[in-house]
Backbone as JSON Lines, residues from 0, in Angstrom:
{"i":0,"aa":"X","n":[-20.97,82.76,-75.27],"ca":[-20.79,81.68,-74.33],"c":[-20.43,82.24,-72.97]}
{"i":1,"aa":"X","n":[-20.72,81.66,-71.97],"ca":[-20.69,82.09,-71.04],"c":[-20.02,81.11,-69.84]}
{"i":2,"aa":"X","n":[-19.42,80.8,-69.08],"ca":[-19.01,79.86,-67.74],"c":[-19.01,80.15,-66.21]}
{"i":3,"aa":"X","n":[-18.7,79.21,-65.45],"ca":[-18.65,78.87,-64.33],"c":[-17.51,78.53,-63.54]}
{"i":4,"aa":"X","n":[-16.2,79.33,-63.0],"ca":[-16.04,78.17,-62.17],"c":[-16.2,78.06,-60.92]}
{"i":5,"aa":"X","n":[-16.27,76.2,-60.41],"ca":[-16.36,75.74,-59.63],"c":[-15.32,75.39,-58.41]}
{"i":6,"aa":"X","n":[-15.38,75.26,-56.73],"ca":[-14.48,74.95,-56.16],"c":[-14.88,74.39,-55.25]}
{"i":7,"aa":"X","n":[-14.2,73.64,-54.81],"ca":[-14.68,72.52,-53.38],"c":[-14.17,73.35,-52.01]}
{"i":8,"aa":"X","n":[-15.68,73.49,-51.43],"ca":[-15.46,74.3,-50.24],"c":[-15.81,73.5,-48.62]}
{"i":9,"aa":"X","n":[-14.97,73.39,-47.57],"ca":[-15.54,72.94,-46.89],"c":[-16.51,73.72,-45.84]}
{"i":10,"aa":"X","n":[-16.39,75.22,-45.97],"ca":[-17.19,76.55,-45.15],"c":[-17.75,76.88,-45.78]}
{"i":11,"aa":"X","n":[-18.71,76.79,-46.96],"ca":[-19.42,77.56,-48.09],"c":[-19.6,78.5,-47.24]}
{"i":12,"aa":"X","n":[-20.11,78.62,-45.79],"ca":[-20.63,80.03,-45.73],"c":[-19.81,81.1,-45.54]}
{"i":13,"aa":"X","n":[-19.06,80.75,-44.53],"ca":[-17.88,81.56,-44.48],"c":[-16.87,81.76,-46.06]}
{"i":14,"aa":"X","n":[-17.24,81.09,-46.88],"ca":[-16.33,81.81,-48.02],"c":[-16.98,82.38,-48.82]}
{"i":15,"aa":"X","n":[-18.69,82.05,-48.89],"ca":[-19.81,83.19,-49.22],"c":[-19.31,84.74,-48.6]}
{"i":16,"aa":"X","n":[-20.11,84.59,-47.33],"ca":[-19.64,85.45,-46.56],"c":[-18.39,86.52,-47.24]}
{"i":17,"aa":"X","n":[-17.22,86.12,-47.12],"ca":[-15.9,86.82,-47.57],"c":[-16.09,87.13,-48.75]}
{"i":18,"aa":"X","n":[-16.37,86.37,-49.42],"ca":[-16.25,87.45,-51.0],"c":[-17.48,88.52,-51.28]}
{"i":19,"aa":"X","n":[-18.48,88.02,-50.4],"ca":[-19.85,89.05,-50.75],"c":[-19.34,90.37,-49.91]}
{"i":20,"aa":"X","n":[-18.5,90.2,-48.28],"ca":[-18.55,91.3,-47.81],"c":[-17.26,92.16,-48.08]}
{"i":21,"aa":"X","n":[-15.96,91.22,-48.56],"ca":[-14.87,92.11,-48.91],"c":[-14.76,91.86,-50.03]}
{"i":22,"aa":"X","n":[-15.18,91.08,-51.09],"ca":[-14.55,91.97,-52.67],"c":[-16.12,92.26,-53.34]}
{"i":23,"aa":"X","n":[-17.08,91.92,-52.58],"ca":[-18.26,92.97,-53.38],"c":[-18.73,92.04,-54.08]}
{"i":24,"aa":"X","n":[-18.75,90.73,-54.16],"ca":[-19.65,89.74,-55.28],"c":[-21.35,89.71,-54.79]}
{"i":25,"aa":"X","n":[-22.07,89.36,-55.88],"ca":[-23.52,88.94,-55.14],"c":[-23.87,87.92,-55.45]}
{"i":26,"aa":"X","n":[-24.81,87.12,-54.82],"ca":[-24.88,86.05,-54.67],"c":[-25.98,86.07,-56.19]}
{"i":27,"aa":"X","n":[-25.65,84.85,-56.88],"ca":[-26.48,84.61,-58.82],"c":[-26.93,83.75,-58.27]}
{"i":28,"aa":"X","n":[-26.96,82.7,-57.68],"ca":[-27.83,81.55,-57.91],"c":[-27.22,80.79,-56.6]}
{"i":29,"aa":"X","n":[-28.22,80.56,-55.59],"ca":[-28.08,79.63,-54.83],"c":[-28.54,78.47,-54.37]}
{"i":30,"aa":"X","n":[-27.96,77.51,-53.9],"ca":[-28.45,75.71,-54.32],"c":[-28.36,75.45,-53.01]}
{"i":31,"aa":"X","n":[-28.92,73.88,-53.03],"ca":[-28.75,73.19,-51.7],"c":[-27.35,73.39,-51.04]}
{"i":32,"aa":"X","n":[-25.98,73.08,-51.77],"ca":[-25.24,72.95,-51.42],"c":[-23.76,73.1,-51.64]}
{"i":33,"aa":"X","n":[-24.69,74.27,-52.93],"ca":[-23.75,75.29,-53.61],"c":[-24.25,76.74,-53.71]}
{"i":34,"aa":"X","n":[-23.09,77.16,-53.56],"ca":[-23.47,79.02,-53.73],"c":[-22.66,79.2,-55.51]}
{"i":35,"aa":"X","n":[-23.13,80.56,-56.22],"ca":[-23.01,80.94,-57.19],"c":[-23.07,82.58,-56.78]}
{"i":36,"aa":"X","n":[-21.26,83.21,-57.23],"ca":[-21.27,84.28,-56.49],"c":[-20.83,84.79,-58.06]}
{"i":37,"aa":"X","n":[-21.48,86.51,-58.05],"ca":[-21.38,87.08,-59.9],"c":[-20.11,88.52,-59.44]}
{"i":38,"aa":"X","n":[-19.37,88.97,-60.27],"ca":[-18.56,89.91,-60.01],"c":[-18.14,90.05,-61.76]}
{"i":39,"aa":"X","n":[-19.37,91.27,-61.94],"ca":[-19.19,91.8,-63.27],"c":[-19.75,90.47,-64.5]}
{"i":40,"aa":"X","n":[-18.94,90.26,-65.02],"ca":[-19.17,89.08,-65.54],"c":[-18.28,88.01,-65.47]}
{"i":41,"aa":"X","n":[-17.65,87.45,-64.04],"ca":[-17.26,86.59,-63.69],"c":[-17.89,85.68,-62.24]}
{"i":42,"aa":"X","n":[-18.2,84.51,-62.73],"ca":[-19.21,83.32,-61.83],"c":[-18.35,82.13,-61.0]}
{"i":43,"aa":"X","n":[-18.37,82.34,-59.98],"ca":[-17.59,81.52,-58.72],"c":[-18.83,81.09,-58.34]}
{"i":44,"aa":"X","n":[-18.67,79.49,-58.29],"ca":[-19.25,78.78,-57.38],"c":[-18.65,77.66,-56.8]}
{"i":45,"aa":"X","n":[-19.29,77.73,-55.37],"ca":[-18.16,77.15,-54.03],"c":[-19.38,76.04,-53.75]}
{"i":46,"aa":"X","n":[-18.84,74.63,-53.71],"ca":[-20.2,73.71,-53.55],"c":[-19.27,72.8,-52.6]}
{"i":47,"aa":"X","n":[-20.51,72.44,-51.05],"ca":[-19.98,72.09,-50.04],"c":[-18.95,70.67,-50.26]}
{"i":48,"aa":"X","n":[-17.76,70.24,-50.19],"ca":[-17.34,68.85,-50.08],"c":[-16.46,68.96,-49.13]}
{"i":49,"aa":"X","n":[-15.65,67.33,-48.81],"ca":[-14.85,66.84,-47.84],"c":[-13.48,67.79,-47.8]}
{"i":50,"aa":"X","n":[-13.0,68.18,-48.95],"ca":[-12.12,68.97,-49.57],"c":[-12.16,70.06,-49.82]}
{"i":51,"aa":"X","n":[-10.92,71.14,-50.18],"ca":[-11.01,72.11,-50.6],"c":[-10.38,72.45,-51.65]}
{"i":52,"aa":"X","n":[-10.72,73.15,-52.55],"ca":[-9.99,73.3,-54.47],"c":[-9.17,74.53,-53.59]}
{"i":53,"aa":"X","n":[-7.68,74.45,-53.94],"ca":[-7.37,75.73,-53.45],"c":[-5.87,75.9,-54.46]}
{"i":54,"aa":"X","n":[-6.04,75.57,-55.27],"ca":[-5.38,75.77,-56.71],"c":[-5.46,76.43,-57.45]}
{"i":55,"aa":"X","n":[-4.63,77.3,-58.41],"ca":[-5.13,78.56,-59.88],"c":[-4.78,79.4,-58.72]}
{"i":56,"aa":"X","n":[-5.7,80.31,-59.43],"ca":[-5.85,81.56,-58.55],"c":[-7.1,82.15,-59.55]}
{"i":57,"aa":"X","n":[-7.43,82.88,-58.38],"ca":[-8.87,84.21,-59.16],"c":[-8.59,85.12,-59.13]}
{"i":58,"aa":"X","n":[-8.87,85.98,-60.47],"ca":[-8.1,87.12,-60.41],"c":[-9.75,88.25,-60.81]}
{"i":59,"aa":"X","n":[-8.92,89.37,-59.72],"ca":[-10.74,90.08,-60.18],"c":[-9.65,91.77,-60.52]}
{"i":60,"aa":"X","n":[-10.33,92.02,-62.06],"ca":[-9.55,93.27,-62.65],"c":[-10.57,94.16,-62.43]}
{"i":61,"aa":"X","n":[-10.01,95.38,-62.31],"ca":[-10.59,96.67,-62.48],"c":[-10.62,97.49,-63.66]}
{"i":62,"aa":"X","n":[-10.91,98.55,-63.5],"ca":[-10.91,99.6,-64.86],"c":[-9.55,100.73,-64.31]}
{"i":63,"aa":"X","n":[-9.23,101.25,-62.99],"ca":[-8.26,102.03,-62.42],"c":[-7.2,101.36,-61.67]}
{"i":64,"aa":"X","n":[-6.16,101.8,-61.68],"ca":[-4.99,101.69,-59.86],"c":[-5.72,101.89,-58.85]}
{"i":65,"aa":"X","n":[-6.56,103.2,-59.11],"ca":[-7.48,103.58,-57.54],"c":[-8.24,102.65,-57.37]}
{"i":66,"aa":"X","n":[-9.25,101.59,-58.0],"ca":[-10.06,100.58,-57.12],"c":[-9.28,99.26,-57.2]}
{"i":67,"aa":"X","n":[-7.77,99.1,-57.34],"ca":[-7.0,98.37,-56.76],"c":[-6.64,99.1,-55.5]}
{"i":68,"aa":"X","n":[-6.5,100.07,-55.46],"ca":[-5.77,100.51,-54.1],"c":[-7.31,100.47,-52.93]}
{"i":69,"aa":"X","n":[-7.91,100.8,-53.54],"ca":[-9.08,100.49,-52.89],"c":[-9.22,99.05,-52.3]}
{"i":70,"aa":"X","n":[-9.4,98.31,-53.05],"ca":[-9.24,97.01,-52.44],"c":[-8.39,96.17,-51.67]}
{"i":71,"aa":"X","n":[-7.14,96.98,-51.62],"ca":[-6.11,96.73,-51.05],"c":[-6.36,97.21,-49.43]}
{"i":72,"aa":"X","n":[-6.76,98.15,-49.53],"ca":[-7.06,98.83,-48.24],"c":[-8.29,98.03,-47.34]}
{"i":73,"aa":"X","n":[-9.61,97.06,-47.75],"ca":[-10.14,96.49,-47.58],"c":[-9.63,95.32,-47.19]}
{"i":74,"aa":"X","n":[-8.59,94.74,-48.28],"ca":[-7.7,93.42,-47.88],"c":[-6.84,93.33,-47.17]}
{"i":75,"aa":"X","n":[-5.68,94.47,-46.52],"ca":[-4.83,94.91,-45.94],"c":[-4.53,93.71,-45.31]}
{"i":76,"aa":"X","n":[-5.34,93.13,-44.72],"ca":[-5.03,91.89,-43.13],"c":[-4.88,90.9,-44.1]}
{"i":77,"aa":"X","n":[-5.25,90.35,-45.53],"ca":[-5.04,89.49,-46.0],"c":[-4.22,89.54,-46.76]}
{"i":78,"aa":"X","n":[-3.48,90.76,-47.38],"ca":[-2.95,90.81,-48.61],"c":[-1.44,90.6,-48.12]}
{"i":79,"aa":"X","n":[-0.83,89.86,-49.53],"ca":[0.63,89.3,-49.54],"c":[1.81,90.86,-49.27]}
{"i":80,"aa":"X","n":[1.26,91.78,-49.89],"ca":[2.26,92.75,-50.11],"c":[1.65,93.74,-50.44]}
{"i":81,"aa":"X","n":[1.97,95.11,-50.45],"ca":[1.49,95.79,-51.1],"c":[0.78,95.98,-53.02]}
{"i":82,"aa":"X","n":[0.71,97.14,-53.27],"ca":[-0.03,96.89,-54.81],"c":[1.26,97.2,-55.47]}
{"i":83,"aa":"X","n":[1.78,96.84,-56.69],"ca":[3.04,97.26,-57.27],"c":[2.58,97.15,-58.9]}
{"i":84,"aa":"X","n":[2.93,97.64,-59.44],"ca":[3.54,97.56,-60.94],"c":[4.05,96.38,-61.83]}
{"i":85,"aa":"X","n":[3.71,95.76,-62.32],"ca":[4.49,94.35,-63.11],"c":[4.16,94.77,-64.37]}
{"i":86,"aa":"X","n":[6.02,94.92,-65.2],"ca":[6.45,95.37,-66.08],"c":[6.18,94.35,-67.5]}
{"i":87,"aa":"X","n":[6.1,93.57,-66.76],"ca":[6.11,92.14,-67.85],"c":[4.55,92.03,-68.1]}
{"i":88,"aa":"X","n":[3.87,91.94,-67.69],"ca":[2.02,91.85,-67.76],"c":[1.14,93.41,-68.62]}
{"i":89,"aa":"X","n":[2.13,93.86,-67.93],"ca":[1.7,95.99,-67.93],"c":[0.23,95.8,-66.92]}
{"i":90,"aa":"X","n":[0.53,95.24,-65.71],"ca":[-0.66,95.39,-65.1],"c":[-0.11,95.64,-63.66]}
{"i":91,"aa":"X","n":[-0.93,96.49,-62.62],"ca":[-0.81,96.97,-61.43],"c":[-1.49,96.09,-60.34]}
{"i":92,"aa":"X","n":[-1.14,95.09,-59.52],"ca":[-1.85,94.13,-59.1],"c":[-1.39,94.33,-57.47]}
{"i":93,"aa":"X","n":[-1.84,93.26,-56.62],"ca":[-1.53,92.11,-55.55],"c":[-2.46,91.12,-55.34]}
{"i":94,"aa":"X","n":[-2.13,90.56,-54.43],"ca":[-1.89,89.11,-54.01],"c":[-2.86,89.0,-52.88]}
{"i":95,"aa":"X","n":[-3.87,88.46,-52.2],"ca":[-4.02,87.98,-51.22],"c":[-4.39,86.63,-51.04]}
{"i":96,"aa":"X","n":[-5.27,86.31,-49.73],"ca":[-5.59,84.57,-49.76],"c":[-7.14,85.08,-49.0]}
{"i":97,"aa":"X","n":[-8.08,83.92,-49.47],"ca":[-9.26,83.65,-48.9],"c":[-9.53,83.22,-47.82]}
{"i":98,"aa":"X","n":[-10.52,83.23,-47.13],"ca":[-10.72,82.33,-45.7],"c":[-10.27,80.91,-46.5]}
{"i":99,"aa":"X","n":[-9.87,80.19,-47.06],"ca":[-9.25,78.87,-47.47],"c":[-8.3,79.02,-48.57]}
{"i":100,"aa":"X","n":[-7.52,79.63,-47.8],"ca":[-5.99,79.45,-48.54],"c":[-5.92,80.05,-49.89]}
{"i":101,"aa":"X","n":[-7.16,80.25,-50.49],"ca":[-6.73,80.53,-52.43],"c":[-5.9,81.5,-52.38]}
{"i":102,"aa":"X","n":[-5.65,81.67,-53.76],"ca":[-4.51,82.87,-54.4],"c":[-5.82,83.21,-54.65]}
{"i":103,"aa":"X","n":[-6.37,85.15,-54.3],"ca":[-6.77,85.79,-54.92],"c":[-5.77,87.1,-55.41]}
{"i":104,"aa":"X","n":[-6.15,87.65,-56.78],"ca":[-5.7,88.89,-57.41],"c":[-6.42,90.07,-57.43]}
{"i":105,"aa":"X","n":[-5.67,91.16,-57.34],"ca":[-6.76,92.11,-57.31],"c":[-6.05,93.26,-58.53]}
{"i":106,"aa":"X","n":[-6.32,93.5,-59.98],"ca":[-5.61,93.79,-60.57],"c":[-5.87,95.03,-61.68]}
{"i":107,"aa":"X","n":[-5.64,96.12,-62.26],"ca":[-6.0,96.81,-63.3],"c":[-4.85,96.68,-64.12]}
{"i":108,"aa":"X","n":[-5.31,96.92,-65.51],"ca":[-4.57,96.97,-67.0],"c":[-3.69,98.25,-67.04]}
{"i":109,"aa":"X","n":[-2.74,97.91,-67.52],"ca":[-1.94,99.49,-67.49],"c":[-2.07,99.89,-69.17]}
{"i":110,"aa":"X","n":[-2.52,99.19,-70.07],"ca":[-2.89,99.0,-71.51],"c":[-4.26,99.11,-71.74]}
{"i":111,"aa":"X","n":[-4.65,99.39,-72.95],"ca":[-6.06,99.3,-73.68],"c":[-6.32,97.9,-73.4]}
{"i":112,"aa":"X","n":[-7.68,97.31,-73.24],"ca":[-8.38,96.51,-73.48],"c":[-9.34,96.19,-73.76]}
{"i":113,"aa":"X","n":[-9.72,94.49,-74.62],"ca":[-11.5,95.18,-75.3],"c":[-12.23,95.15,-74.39]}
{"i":114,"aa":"X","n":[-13.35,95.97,-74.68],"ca":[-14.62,95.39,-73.58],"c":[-14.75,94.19,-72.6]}
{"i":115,"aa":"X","n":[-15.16,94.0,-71.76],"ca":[-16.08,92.82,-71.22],"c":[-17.26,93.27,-70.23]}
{"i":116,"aa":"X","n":[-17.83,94.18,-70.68],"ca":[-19.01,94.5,-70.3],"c":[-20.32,93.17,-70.85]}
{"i":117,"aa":"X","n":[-21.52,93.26,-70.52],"ca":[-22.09,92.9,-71.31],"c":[-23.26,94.14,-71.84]}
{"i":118,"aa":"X","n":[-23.98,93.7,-73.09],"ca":[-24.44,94.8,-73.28],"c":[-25.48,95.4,-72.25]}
{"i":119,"aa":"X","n":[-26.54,94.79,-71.57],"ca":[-27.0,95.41,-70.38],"c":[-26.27,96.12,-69.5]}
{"i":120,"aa":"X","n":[-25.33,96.13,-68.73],"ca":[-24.15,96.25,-68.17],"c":[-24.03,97.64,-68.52]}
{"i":121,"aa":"X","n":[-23.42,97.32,-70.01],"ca":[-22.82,98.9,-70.79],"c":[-23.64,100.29,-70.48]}
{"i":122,"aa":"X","n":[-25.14,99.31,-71.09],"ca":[-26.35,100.39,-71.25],"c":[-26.68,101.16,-69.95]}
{"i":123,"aa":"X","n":[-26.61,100.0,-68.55],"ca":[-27.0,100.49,-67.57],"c":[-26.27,101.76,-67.14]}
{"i":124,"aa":"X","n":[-24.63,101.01,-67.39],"ca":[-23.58,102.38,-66.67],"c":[-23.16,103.47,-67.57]}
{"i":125,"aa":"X","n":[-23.86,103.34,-68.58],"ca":[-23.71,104.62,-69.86],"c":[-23.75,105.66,-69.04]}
{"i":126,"aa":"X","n":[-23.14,106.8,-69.29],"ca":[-22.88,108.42,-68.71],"c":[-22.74,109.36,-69.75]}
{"i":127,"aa":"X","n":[-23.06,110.33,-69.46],"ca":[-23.18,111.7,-70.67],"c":[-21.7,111.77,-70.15]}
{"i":128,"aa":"X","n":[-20.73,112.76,-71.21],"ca":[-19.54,113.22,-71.27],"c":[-19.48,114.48,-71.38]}
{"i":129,"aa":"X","n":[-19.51,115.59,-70.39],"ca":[-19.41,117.09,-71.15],"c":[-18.25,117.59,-70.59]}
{"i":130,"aa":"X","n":[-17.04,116.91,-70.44],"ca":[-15.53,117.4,-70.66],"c":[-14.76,116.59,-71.29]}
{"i":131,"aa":"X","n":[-14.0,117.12,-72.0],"ca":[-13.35,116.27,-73.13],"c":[-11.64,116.57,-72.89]}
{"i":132,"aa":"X","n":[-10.56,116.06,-73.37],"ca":[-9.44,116.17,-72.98],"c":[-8.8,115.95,-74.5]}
{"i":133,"aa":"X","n":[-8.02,116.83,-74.36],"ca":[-7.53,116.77,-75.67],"c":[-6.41,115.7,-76.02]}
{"i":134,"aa":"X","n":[-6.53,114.93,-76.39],"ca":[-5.22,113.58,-76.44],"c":[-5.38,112.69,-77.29]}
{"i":135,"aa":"X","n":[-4.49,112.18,-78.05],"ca":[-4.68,110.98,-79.42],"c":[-5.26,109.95,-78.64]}
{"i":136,"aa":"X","n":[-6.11,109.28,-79.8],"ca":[-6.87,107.91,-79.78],"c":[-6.1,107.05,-80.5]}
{"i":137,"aa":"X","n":[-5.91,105.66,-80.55],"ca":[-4.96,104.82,-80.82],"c":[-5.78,104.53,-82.16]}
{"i":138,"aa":"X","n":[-5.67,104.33,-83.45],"ca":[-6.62,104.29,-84.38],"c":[-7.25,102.85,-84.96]}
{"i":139,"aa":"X","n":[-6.7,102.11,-83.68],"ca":[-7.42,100.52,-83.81],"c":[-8.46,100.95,-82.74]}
{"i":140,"aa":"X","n":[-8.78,101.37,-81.86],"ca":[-9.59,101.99,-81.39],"c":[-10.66,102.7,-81.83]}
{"i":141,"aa":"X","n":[-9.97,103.6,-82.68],"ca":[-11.36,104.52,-83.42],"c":[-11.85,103.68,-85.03]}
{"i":142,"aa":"X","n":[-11.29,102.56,-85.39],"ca":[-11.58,101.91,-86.29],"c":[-13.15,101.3,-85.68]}
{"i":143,"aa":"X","n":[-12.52,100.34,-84.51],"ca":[-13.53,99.81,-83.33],"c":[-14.87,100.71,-83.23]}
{"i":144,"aa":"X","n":[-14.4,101.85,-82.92],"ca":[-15.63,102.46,-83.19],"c":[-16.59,102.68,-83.94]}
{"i":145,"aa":"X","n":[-15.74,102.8,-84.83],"ca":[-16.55,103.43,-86.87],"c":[-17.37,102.36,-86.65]}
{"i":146,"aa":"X","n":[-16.45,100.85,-85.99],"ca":[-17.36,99.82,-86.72],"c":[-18.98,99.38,-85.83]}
{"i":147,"aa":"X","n":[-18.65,99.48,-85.13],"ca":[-20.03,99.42,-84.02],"c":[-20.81,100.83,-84.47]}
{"i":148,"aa":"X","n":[-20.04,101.61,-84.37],"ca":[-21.27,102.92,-84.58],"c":[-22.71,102.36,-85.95]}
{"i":149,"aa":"X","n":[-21.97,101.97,-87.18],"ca":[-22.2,101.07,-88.3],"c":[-23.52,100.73,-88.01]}
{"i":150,"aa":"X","n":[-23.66,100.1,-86.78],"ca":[-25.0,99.44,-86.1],"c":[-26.29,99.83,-85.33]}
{"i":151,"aa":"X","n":[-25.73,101.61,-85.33],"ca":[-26.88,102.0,-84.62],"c":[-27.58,102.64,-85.45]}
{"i":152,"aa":"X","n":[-28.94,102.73,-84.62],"ca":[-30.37,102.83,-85.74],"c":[-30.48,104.36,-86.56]}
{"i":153,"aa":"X","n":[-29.57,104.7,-85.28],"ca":[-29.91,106.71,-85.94],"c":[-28.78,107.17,-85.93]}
């Protein structure tokens, strides 16, 4: 299954604009009077009204600290605070706001987590490995593995 969400924008372009040129989304599908912006496998769409949705918050995670700090450095003029540590989540985040007020997040896992690739995705950014590091694997992890491996043809 897959979703959408939606928000009432009164600048679609200008909030196009901002997320395509500072957090890197591309534009999935565009309408008379809605935009549909993709970031990994998460779908924002901003459709023109009288109002503006500027409630929740969006939170866009990474795989490192470094492309939080990265983004931080991009957001600098917008962002609430610097990037910090939250002990309670185990995640390394901040805070900024959109050209219309939203709470955006900009955040990496300080923990394992499952996938959310999709499988195109995976396949595309697959990489050979020829350095290895010597360090335990968590063995719900390498269970995970056994079990997908299970599925391939050779």
């Amino acid at each position: 299954m897959s979703g959408i969400l939606f928000f009432k924008t009164k600048d679609k372009e200008n909030v196009k604009d901002f997320y395509q040129s500072h957090v890197g989304m591309e534009i999935w599908l565009e309408q008379k009077d809605c935009v549909i912006l993709k970031h990994g496998n998460l779908l924002l769409g901003f459709c023109t009204r009288e109002e503006n949705d500027t409630y929740g918050m969006i939170t866009f995670f990474y795989p490192t600290k470094e492309e939080v700090d990265s983004m931080y450095e991009k957001m600098k003029s917008r962002a609430e605070d610097k990037p910090k540590e939250n002990e309670k989540y185990e995640i390394y985040h901040f805070f900024a706001r959109d050209p219309e007020n939203r709470t955006i997040e900009f955040q990496a896992f300080l923990h394992p987590v499952d996938s959310y690739l999709t499988a195109d995705e995976l396949l595309i950014s697959r990489r050979s490995v020829r350095y290895f590091e010597d360090k335990q694997i968590h063995e719900e992890i390498l269970w995970k593995l056994f079990e997908v491996c299970r599925y391939a043809p050779t």
